[in-house]
PDB file of C-alpha atoms and ligand atoms in Angstrom:
ATOM      1  CA  MET A   1      -7.628  19.232 -16.113  1.00  0.00           C
ATOM      2  CA  ASN A   2      -4.273  19.700 -18.319  1.00  0.00           C
ATOM      3  CA  LEU A   3      -3.983  23.183 -16.433  1.00  0.00           C
ATOM      4  CA  LEU A   4      -4.072  20.744 -13.058  1.00  0.00           C
ATOM      5  CA  ILE A   5      -1.303  18.761 -14.411  1.00  0.00           C
ATOM      6  CA  LYS A   6       0.695  21.690 -14.987  1.00  0.00           C
ATOM      7  CA  GLU A   7       0.157  22.987 -12.033  1.00  0.00           C
ATOM      8  CA  SER A   8       0.880  19.927 -10.149  1.00  0.00           C
ATOM      9  CA  ALA A   9       3.955  19.292 -11.844  1.00  0.00           C
ATOM     10  CA  GLU A  10       5.654  22.538 -11.304  1.00  0.00           C
ATOM     11  CA  ILE A  11       4.205  22.356  -8.026  1.00  0.00           C
ATOM     12  CA  ILE A  12       6.499  19.215  -7.554  1.00  0.00           C
ATOM     13  CA  LYS A  13       9.455  20.602  -9.246  1.00  0.00           C
ATOM     14  CA  GLU A  14       9.746  23.174  -7.214  1.00  0.00           C
ATOM     15  CA  SER A  15       9.177  21.157  -3.470  1.00  0.00           C
ATOM     16  CA  LYS A  16      12.689  20.346  -1.692  1.00  0.00           C
ATOM     17  CA  PHE A  17      11.172  17.121   0.198  1.00  0.00           C
ATOM     18  CA  THR A  18       8.187  15.330  -1.580  1.00  0.00           C
ATOM     19  CA  ILE A  19       6.349  12.213  -0.370  1.00  0.00           C
ATOM     20  CA  ALA A  20       4.011  10.044  -2.095  1.00  0.00           C
ATOM     21  CA  PHE A  21       0.784   8.366  -0.127  1.00  0.00           C
ATOM     22  CA  THR A  22      -0.039   5.105  -1.785  1.00  0.00           C
ATOM     23  CA  GLY A  23      -3.321   2.908  -1.047  1.00  0.00           C
ATOM     24  CA  ALA A  24      -5.255   0.009  -3.306  1.00  0.00           C
ATOM     25  CA  GLY A  25      -5.901   2.193  -5.617  1.00  0.00           C
ATOM     26  CA  ILE A  26      -2.500   2.120  -7.142  1.00  0.00           C
ATOM     27  CA  SER A  27      -2.184  -1.355  -7.618  1.00  0.00           C
ATOM     28  CA  VAL A  28      -5.414  -1.761  -9.368  1.00  0.00           C
ATOM     29  CA  GLU A  29      -4.501  -1.883 -12.707  1.00  0.00           C
ATOM     30  CA  SER A  30      -1.872  -4.481 -11.822  1.00  0.00           C
ATOM     31  CA  GLY A  31      -4.790  -6.698 -11.392  1.00  0.00           C
ATOM     32  CA  VAL A  32      -5.058  -6.185  -7.349  1.00  0.00           C
ATOM     33  CA  PRO A  33      -8.606  -5.638  -6.555  1.00  0.00           C
ATOM     34  CA  PRO A  34      -9.142  -2.700  -3.949  1.00  0.00           C
ATOM     35  CA  PHE A  35     -10.835  -3.754  -0.298  1.00  0.00           C
ATOM     36  CA  ARG A  36     -13.492  -1.382  -0.535  1.00  0.00           C
ATOM     37  CA  GLY A  37     -15.951   0.174  -3.391  1.00  0.00           C
ATOM     38  CA  GLU A  38     -17.932  -1.472  -5.665  1.00  0.00           C
ATOM     39  CA  HIS A  39     -15.280  -3.956  -6.928  1.00  0.00           C
ATOM     40  CA  GLY A  40     -13.280  -4.779  -3.364  1.00  0.00           C
ATOM     41  CA  LEU A  41     -12.463  -7.476  -1.866  1.00  0.00           C
ATOM     42  CA  TRP A  42     -14.034  -6.480   1.548  1.00  0.00           C
ATOM     43  CA  ASN A  43     -17.745  -7.319  -0.722  1.00  0.00           C
ATOM     44  CA  LYS A  44     -16.356 -11.177  -1.284  1.00  0.00           C
ATOM     45  CA  TYR A  45     -14.082 -11.611   1.925  1.00  0.00           C
ATOM     46  CA  ASN A  46     -14.866 -11.480   5.500  1.00  0.00           C
ATOM     47  CA  PRO A  47     -12.787  -9.012   7.226  1.00  0.00           C
ATOM     48  CA  GLU A  48     -12.379 -11.420  10.151  1.00  0.00           C
ATOM     49  CA  VAL A  49      -9.887 -13.572   8.586  1.00  0.00           C
ATOM     50  CA  LEU A  50      -7.283 -10.814   8.936  1.00  0.00           C
ATOM     51  CA  ASP A  51      -8.621 -10.426  12.661  1.00  0.00           C
ATOM     52  CA  LEU A  52      -5.618 -11.271  14.696  1.00  0.00           C
ATOM     53  CA  GLY A  53      -7.632 -12.038  17.561  1.00  0.00           C
ATOM     54  CA  TYR A  54      -9.984 -14.096  15.615  1.00  0.00           C
ATOM     55  CA  TYR A  55      -6.934 -15.626  13.134  1.00  0.00           C
ATOM     56  CA  LEU A  56      -5.216 -16.944  16.097  1.00  0.00           C
ATOM     57  CA  ASN A  57      -8.097 -19.400  16.278  1.00  0.00           C
ATOM     58  CA  ASN A  58      -8.673 -20.099  13.219  1.00  0.00           C
ATOM     59  CA  GLU A  59      -5.479 -20.211  11.307  1.00  0.00           C
ATOM     60  CA  GLU A  60      -5.769 -22.968   9.098  1.00  0.00           C
ATOM     61  CA  GLU A  61      -9.395 -22.186   8.432  1.00  0.00           C
ATOM     62  CA  CYS A  62      -8.455 -18.255   7.447  1.00  0.00           C
ATOM     63  CA  TRP A  63      -5.195 -19.328   5.762  1.00  0.00           C
ATOM     64  CA  VAL A  64      -7.557 -20.905   2.819  1.00  0.00           C
ATOM     65  CA  HIS A  65      -8.967 -17.389   2.726  1.00  0.00           C
ATOM     66  CA  ILE A  66      -5.539 -15.454   2.663  1.00  0.00           C
ATOM     67  CA  ARG A  67      -4.141 -17.661   0.499  1.00  0.00           C
ATOM     68  CA  GLU A  68      -6.881 -17.071  -2.138  1.00  0.00           C
ATOM     69  CA  ILE A  69      -6.662 -12.895  -1.390  1.00  0.00           C
ATOM     70  CA  PHE A  70      -2.719 -12.331  -1.025  1.00  0.00           C
ATOM     71  CA  TYR A  71      -1.454 -15.217  -2.889  1.00  0.00           C
ATOM     72  CA  ASP A  72      -3.455 -15.626  -5.848  1.00  0.00           C
ATOM     73  CA  PHE A  73      -3.629 -12.482  -6.792  1.00  0.00           C
ATOM     74  CA  PHE A  74      -0.649 -10.803  -6.002  1.00  0.00           C
ATOM     75  CA  ALA A  75       1.702 -13.817  -7.407  1.00  0.00           C
ATOM     76  CA  TYR A  76       0.747 -12.337 -10.865  1.00  0.00           C
ATOM     77  CA  ALA A  77       0.479  -8.615 -10.372  1.00  0.00           C
ATOM     78  CA  LYS A  78       3.325  -6.710 -11.977  1.00  0.00           C
ATOM     79  CA  PRO A  79       4.050  -2.742 -11.434  1.00  0.00           C
ATOM     80  CA  ASN A  80       1.954  -0.436 -13.709  1.00  0.00           C
ATOM     81  CA  LYS A  81       2.851   2.952 -15.113  1.00  0.00           C
ATOM     82  CA  ALA A  82       1.876   5.043 -11.645  1.00  0.00           C
ATOM     83  CA  HIS A  83       4.681   2.696  -9.963  1.00  0.00           C
ATOM     84  CA  GLU A  84       6.936   3.052 -12.489  1.00  0.00           C
ATOM     85  CA  VAL A  85       6.801   6.799 -12.428  1.00  0.00           C
ATOM     86  CA  LEU A  86       6.780   7.188  -8.684  1.00  0.00           C
ATOM     87  CA  ALA A  87      10.055   5.085  -9.242  1.00  0.00           C
ATOM     88  CA  ARG A  88      11.292   7.386 -11.890  1.00  0.00           C
ATOM     89  CA  MET A  89      10.610  10.099  -9.838  1.00  0.00           C
ATOM     90  CA  GLU A  90      12.730   8.882  -7.232  1.00  0.00           C
ATOM     91  CA  ARG A  91      15.669   8.474  -9.474  1.00  0.00           C
ATOM     92  CA  LYS A  92      15.282  11.715 -10.852  1.00  0.00           C
ATOM     93  CA  GLY A  93      15.459  13.321  -6.885  1.00  0.00           C
ATOM     94  CA  LEU A  94      11.711  14.421  -7.673  1.00  0.00           C
ATOM     95  CA  LEU A  95      10.800  11.889  -4.958  1.00  0.00           C
ATOM     96  CA  ASN A  96      12.161  11.865  -1.562  1.00  0.00           C
ATOM     97  CA  SER A  97       9.744   8.538   0.234  1.00  0.00           C
ATOM     98  CA  VAL A  98       6.959   6.256  -0.900  1.00  0.00           C
ATOM     99  CA  ILE A  99       4.641   5.541   2.351  1.00  0.00           C
ATOM    100  CA  THR A 100       2.174   2.997   1.082  1.00  0.00           C
ATOM    101  CA  GLN A 101      -0.141   1.105   2.847  1.00  0.00           C
ATOM    102  CA  ASN A 102       0.181  -1.661   0.253  1.00  0.00           C
ATOM    103  CA  ILE A 103       1.863  -5.476   1.193  1.00  0.00           C
ATOM    104  CA  ASP A 104       2.299  -6.456  -2.453  1.00  0.00           C
ATOM    105  CA  ASN A 105       5.850  -5.288  -2.794  1.00  0.00           C
ATOM    106  CA  LEU A 106       5.012  -3.533  -6.530  1.00  0.00           C
ATOM    107  CA  HIS A 107       6.689  -0.458  -5.086  1.00  0.00           C
ATOM    108  CA  PHE A 108       9.897  -2.364  -4.643  1.00  0.00           C
ATOM    109  CA  ASP A 109       9.564  -4.356  -7.675  1.00  0.00           C
ATOM    110  CA  ALA A 110       8.856  -0.828 -10.037  1.00  0.00           C
ATOM    111  CA  GLY A 111      12.301   0.258  -8.438  1.00  0.00           C
ATOM    112  CA  ASN A 112      11.634   2.431  -5.569  1.00  0.00           C
ATOM    113  CA  LYS A 113      14.596   2.381  -2.866  1.00  0.00           C
ATOM    114  CA  THR A 114      12.691   4.004   0.304  1.00  0.00           C
ATOM    115  CA  VAL A 115       9.448   2.577   0.783  1.00  0.00           C
ATOM    116  CA  HIS A 116       7.658   2.919   3.882  1.00  0.00           C
ATOM    117  CA  GLU A 117       5.341  -0.031   4.292  1.00  0.00           C
ATOM    118  CA  PHE A 118       2.888   0.687   6.703  1.00  0.00           C
ATOM    119  CA  HIS A 119       1.318  -2.664   6.731  1.00  0.00           C
ATOM    120  CA  GLY A 120       3.689  -4.809   5.973  1.00  0.00           C
ATOM    121  CA  ASN A 121       4.676  -6.848   3.269  1.00  0.00           C
ATOM    122  CA  SER A 122       2.931 -10.059   1.924  1.00  0.00           C
ATOM    123  CA  LYS A 123       6.450 -11.541   0.847  1.00  0.00           C
ATOM    124  CA  LYS A 124       7.368 -12.605   4.176  1.00  0.00           C
ATOM    125  CA  LEU A 125       6.110 -15.331   6.658  1.00  0.00           C
ATOM    126  CA  LYS A 126       6.465 -15.097  10.222  1.00  0.00           C
ATOM    127  CA  CYS A 127       6.742 -18.164  12.951  1.00  0.00           C
ATOM    128  CA  LEU A 128       4.760 -16.336  16.081  1.00  0.00           C
ATOM    129  CA  LYS A 129       6.981 -18.694  18.639  1.00  0.00           C
ATOM    130  CA  CYS A 130      10.380 -18.720  17.307  1.00  0.00           C
ATOM    131  CA  GLY A 131      10.160 -15.277  15.514  1.00  0.00           C
ATOM    132  CA  LYS A 132      11.852 -17.049  12.750  1.00  0.00           C
ATOM    133  CA  ILE A 133      11.176 -14.721   9.332  1.00  0.00           C
ATOM    134  CA  TYR A 134      11.076 -16.346   5.807  1.00  0.00           C
ATOM    135  CA  ASP A 135      10.372 -16.077   1.976  1.00  0.00           C
ATOM    136  CA  ALA A 136       6.754 -17.238   1.072  1.00  0.00           C
ATOM    137  CA  SER A 137       8.411 -18.341  -2.172  1.00  0.00           C
ATOM    138  CA  GLU A 138      10.410 -20.739  -0.263  1.00  0.00           C
ATOM    139  CA  TYR A 139       6.790 -22.576   0.605  1.00  0.00           C
ATOM    140  CA  ASP A 140       4.500 -23.771  -2.018  1.00  0.00           C
ATOM    141  CA  LEU A 141       1.333 -22.651  -1.039  1.00  0.00           C
ATOM    142  CA  LYS A 142      -0.847 -25.234  -2.953  1.00  0.00           C
ATOM    143  CA  ASN A 143       0.109 -26.714   0.945  1.00  0.00           C
ATOM    144  CA  ILE A 144      -1.268 -24.885   3.646  1.00  0.00           C
ATOM    145  CA  PRO A 145      -0.956 -23.960   6.147  1.00  0.00           C
ATOM    146  CA  PRO A 146       3.070 -23.024   5.590  1.00  0.00           C
ATOM    147  CA  ARG A 147       4.845 -24.373   8.774  1.00  0.00           C
ATOM    148  CA  CYS A 148       8.035 -22.795  10.420  1.00  0.00           C
ATOM    149  CA  LYS A 149      10.917 -25.408   9.914  1.00  0.00           C
ATOM    150  CA  SER A 150      12.443 -25.113  13.436  1.00  0.00           C
ATOM    151  CA  ASP A 151       9.337 -25.860  15.540  1.00  0.00           C
ATOM    152  CA  ASN A 152       6.375 -27.025  12.984  1.00  0.00           C
ATOM    153  CA  GLN A 153       4.691 -23.655  13.988  1.00  0.00           C
ATOM    154  CA  ILE A 154       1.717 -22.216  11.355  1.00  0.00           C
ATOM    155  CA  LEU A 155       3.408 -19.484  10.080  1.00  0.00           C
ATOM    156  CA  LYS A 156       1.610 -15.932   9.561  1.00  0.00           C
ATOM    157  CA  PRO A 157       1.875 -13.774   6.906  1.00  0.00           C
ATOM    158  CA  ASP A 158       4.427 -10.577   8.119  1.00  0.00           C
ATOM    159  CA  PHE A 159       1.783  -7.911   6.764  1.00  0.00           C
ATOM    160  CA  ILE A 160      -0.479  -6.335   9.833  1.00  0.00           C
ATOM    161  CA  PHE A 161      -3.851  -7.591  10.194  1.00  0.00           C
ATOM    162  CA  PHE A 162      -6.642  -5.733  12.072  1.00  0.00           C
ATOM    163  CA  GLY A 163      -5.690  -5.405  15.571  1.00  0.00           C
ATOM    164  CA  GLU A 164      -1.707  -5.601  15.111  1.00  0.00           C
ATOM    165  CA  GLY A 165       0.072  -2.766  15.985  1.00  0.00           C
ATOM    166  CA  ILE A 166       2.404  -0.772  12.827  1.00  0.00           C
ATOM    167  CA  PRO A 167       5.856  -2.022  12.838  1.00  0.00           C
ATOM    168  CA  GLN A 168       7.848   0.793  14.464  1.00  0.00           C
ATOM    169  CA  ASP A 169      10.153   1.530  11.689  1.00  0.00           C
ATOM    170  CA  ALA A 170       7.892   1.984   8.679  1.00  0.00           C
ATOM    171  CA  TYR A 171       5.752   4.373  11.639  1.00  0.00           C
ATOM    172  CA  SER A 172       8.529   6.645  12.935  1.00  0.00           C
ATOM    173  CA  ASN A 173      10.406   6.878   8.972  1.00  0.00           C
ATOM    174  CA  SER A 174       6.526   7.983   7.659  1.00  0.00           C
ATOM    175  CA  PHE A 175       5.971  10.455   9.874  1.00  0.00           C
ATOM    176  CA  ALA A 176       9.258  11.983  10.163  1.00  0.00           C
ATOM    177  CA  ASP A 177       8.673  12.282   6.159  1.00  0.00           C
ATOM    178  CA  ALA A 178       5.230  13.326   6.385  1.00  0.00           C
ATOM    179  CA  GLU A 179       6.616  16.318   8.778  1.00  0.00           C
ATOM    180  CA  LYS A 180       9.447  17.272   6.389  1.00  0.00           C
ATOM    181  CA  ALA A 181       7.403  17.337   3.026  1.00  0.00           C
ATOM    182  CA  GLY A 182       6.461  20.156   1.067  1.00  0.00           C
ATOM    183  CA  VAL A 183       4.382  18.336  -1.415  1.00  0.00           C
ATOM    184  CA  CYS A 184       2.271  14.949  -0.750  1.00  0.00           C
ATOM    185  CA  ILE A 185       1.373  13.111  -3.156  1.00  0.00           C
ATOM    186  CA  ILE A 186      -1.841  10.543  -2.345  1.00  0.00           C
ATOM    187  CA  ILE A 187      -2.732   7.755  -4.674  1.00  0.00           C
ATOM    188  CA  GLY A 188      -5.777   5.461  -4.581  1.00  0.00           C
ATOM    189  CA  SER A 189      -6.865   5.768  -1.095  1.00  0.00           C
ATOM    190  CA  THR A 190     -10.372   6.042   0.653  1.00  0.00           C
ATOM    191  CA  GLY A 191      -8.797   7.464   4.021  1.00  0.00           C
ATOM    192  CA  GLU A 192     -10.719   5.628   6.059  1.00  0.00           C
ATOM    193  CA  VAL A 193      -8.179   3.613   7.740  1.00  0.00           C
ATOM    194  CA  VAL A 194      -5.617   4.291  10.649  1.00  0.00           C
ATOM    195  CA  PRO A 195      -3.372   5.639  11.416  1.00  0.00           C
ATOM    196  CA  ALA A 196      -2.098   5.469   7.969  1.00  0.00           C
ATOM    197  CA  SER A 197      -4.000   8.047   7.153  1.00  0.00           C
ATOM    198  CA  TYR A 198      -3.194  10.347   9.352  1.00  0.00           C
ATOM    199  CA  VAL A 199       0.414  10.359   7.219  1.00  0.00           C
ATOM    200  CA  PRO A 200      -1.371  12.798   5.028  1.00  0.00           C
ATOM    201  CA  ARG A 201      -2.999  14.902   7.199  1.00  0.00           C
ATOM    202  CA  THR A 202       0.614  15.183   9.544  1.00  0.00           C
ATOM    203  CA  ALA A 203       2.271  16.441   6.005  1.00  0.00           C
ATOM    204  CA  LYS A 204      -0.587  18.891   5.818  1.00  0.00           C
ATOM    205  CA  GLN A 205      -0.140  20.320   9.170  1.00  0.00           C
ATOM    206  CA  ASN A 206       3.288  20.850   8.150  1.00  0.00           C
ATOM    207  CA  GLY A 207       2.478  22.979   5.834  1.00  0.00           C
ATOM    208  CA  ALA A 208       2.735  20.369   2.832  1.00  0.00           C
ATOM    209  CA  ILE A 209       0.898  20.895  -0.726  1.00  0.00           C
ATOM    210  CA  ILE A 210      -1.315  18.206  -0.706  1.00  0.00           C
ATOM    211  CA  ILE A 211      -2.158  16.347  -4.875  1.00  0.00           C
ATOM    212  CA  GLU A 212      -4.319  13.401  -4.718  1.00  0.00           C
ATOM    213  CA  ILE A 213      -5.207  11.130  -7.810  1.00  0.00           C
ATOM    214  CA  ASN A 214      -7.705   8.874  -6.934  1.00  0.00           C
ATOM    215  CA  PRO A 215     -11.180   8.946  -9.860  1.00  0.00           C
ATOM    216  CA  GLU A 216     -13.647   8.836  -6.520  1.00  0.00           C
ATOM    217  CA  GLU A 217     -13.440  11.564  -3.618  1.00  0.00           C
ATOM    218  CA  SER A 218     -12.344  10.184  -0.457  1.00  0.00           C
ATOM    219  CA  LEU A 219     -12.142  11.475   2.878  1.00  0.00           C
ATOM    220  CA  PHE A 220      -9.243  13.300   2.019  1.00  0.00           C
ATOM    221  CA  THR A 221     -10.433  14.847  -0.688  1.00  0.00           C
ATOM    222  CA  GLU A 222     -12.688  17.225   1.276  1.00  0.00           C
ATOM    223  CA  GLN A 223     -10.152  18.051   4.298  1.00  0.00           C
ATOM    224  CA  VAL A 224      -6.858  17.934   3.420  1.00  0.00           C
ATOM    225  CA  THR A 225      -6.648  18.197  -0.614  1.00  0.00           C
ATOM    226  CA  ASP A 226      -5.527  21.298  -2.398  1.00  0.00           C
ATOM    227  CA  ILE A 227      -5.333  19.493  -6.144  1.00  0.00           C
ATOM    228  CA  HIS A 228      -7.778  16.371  -7.077  1.00  0.00           C
ATOM    229  CA  LEU A 229      -6.588  15.268 -10.045  1.00  0.00           C
ATOM    230  CA  PRO A 230      -9.571  12.872 -10.818  1.00  0.00           C
ATOM    231  CA  GLY A 231      -8.440   9.951 -12.804  1.00  0.00           C
ATOM    232  CA  LYS A 232      -7.021   6.451 -13.368  1.00  0.00           C
ATOM    233  CA  ALA A 233      -3.127   6.053 -11.201  1.00  0.00           C
ATOM    234  CA  GLY A 234      -1.772   4.826 -14.184  1.00  0.00           C
ATOM    235  CA  GLU A 235      -3.350   7.205 -16.871  1.00  0.00           C
ATOM    236  CA  ILE A 236      -2.621  10.605 -14.547  1.00  0.00           C
ATOM    237  CA  MET A 237       0.621   9.468 -13.853  1.00  0.00           C
ATOM    238  CA  ALA A 238       1.491   9.343 -17.602  1.00  0.00           C
ATOM    239  CA  LEU A 239       0.046  12.806 -18.199  1.00  0.00           C
ATOM    240  CA  LEU A 240       2.229  14.396 -15.155  1.00  0.00           C
ATOM    241  CA  GLU A 241       5.205  12.206 -16.001  1.00  0.00           C
ATOM    242  CA  LYS A 242       5.246  14.139 -19.549  1.00  0.00           C
ATOM    243  CA  GLU A 243       5.160  17.408 -17.356  1.00  0.00           C
ATOM    244  CA  LEU A 244       7.702  16.590 -15.513  1.00  0.00           C
ATOM    245  CA  PHE A 245      10.411  15.543 -17.543  1.00  0.00           C
TER     246      PHE A 245
HETATM  247  N1  APR B   1      -6.344   4.523  -9.733  1.00  0.00           N
HETATM  248  C1  APR B   1      -6.224   5.535  -8.317  1.00  0.00           C
HETATM  249  N2  APR B   1      -7.614   4.841  -8.008  1.00  0.00           N
HETATM  250  C2  APR B   1      -7.919   4.127  -7.507  1.00  0.00           C
HETATM  251  C3  APR B   1      -7.910   3.541  -8.263  1.00  0.00           C
HETATM  252  C4  APR B   1      -7.113   3.721 -10.017  1.00  0.00           C
HETATM  253  N3  APR B   1      -7.000   3.223 -11.360  1.00  0.00           N
HETATM  254  N4  APR B   1      -9.371   2.554  -8.520  1.00  0.00           N
HETATM  255  C5  APR B   1      -9.757   2.826  -7.228  1.00  0.00           C
HETATM  256  N5  APR B   1      -9.091   3.612  -6.590  1.00  0.00           N
HETATM  257  C6  APR B   1      -9.652   4.025  -5.610  1.00  0.00           C
HETATM  258  C7  APR B   1     -11.131   3.973  -5.230  1.00  0.00           C
HETATM  259  O1  APR B   1     -11.928   5.070  -5.331  1.00  0.00           O
HETATM  260  C8  APR B   1     -10.975   3.953  -3.539  1.00  0.00           C
HETATM  261  O2  APR B   1     -10.595   5.344  -2.733  1.00  0.00           O
HETATM  262  O3  APR B   1      -8.566   3.561  -4.301  1.00  0.00           O
HETATM  263  C9  APR B   1      -9.487   3.372  -3.322  1.00  0.00           C
HETATM  264  C10 APR B   1      -9.154   1.735  -3.037  1.00  0.00           C
HETATM  265  O4  APR B   1     -10.080   1.937  -1.758  1.00  0.00           O
HETATM  266  P1  APR B   1      -9.340   0.969  -1.091  1.00  0.00           P
HETATM  267  O5  APR B   1      -9.607  -0.383  -1.224  1.00  0.00           O
HETATM  268  O6  APR B   1     -10.164   1.080   0.921  1.00  0.00           O
HETATM  269  O7  APR B   1      -8.054   1.077  -0.311  1.00  0.00           O
HETATM  270  P2  APR B   1      -7.399   1.563   0.987  1.00  0.00           P
HETATM  271  O8  APR B   1      -8.124   3.663   1.222  1.00  0.00           O
HETATM  272  O9  APR B   1      -5.805   2.026   0.751  1.00  0.00           O
HETATM  273  O10 APR B   1      -7.462   1.022   2.276  1.00  0.00           O
HETATM  274  C11 APR B   1      -6.462  -0.157   2.392  1.00  0.00           C
HETATM  275  O11 APR B   1      -7.748  -0.981   3.825  1.00  0.00           O
HETATM  276  O12 APR B   1      -8.392  -3.044   4.516  1.00  0.00           O
HETATM  277  C12 APR B   1      -7.379  -2.418   4.652  1.00  0.00           C
HETATM  278  O13 APR B   1      -4.972  -2.354   5.409  1.00  0.00           O
HETATM  279  C13 APR B   1      -5.669  -2.619   4.580  1.00  0.00           C
HETATM  280  O14 APR B   1      -4.328  -1.425   3.550  1.00  0.00           O
HETATM  281  C14 APR B   1      -5.675  -1.940   3.394  1.00  0.00           C
HETATM  282  C15 APR B   1      -6.478  -0.518   3.838  1.00  0.00           C
END
């Protein structure tokens, strides 16, 4: 493992443009459960609560589960070592952007500046009637569902539900960076969710070296990964940090 860590650090140091592609796995050590796998949220909750069509017909029922999943768990989550090392890499010019599937805001909380949030962010609530956007912190979510202050419509969390399009800016910025990347570091993703999983594949097609951090194998490991560092994000990034700085 140590040789692979040293090799990965050399590759990152030589890279002219490096991106990180992160999934739910990077936030597990912050106490945010993953969606799939043994302790996955989808074992406990029905994903239909995040299906846009179902949500629009059952807002009050869905909000009960949405609050539990995305506001009770997330509210106390703090960035972990993996988030912190990515922020340090950006400050030191070794990372150009983070492309994340996560909606937990932890990359920004850790200090990263260039973060493309492919699935939106749970810290914002949107009125689907007048388009107004609110900070979730403006509402006491003990009382749900939260309603628009202008037209009393039920507010929707401003992250991407199944069946909903990817935010345009995040989409175009993510693929633009993937096309420029010399290195793409994948951290904690199964690679099952599309179109997000096309980002590392696009980087690969443009000649990037793919380094993957995940205790398990993912759909990326066989297909695009050049160096698989099998372990938890926080532990592996701590080892990498020692070689980078
Ligand atoms: N460090 C690194 N990786 C980890 C860790 C850890 N501590 N713990 C688990 N993992 C890995 C798992 O092995 C798995 O490959 O993280 C991955 C988590 O899988 P998912 O929960 O399916 O996350 P992801 O692939 O990012 O899919 C998340 O799915 O529900 C949709 O849109 C939603 O953005 C979300 C997307």
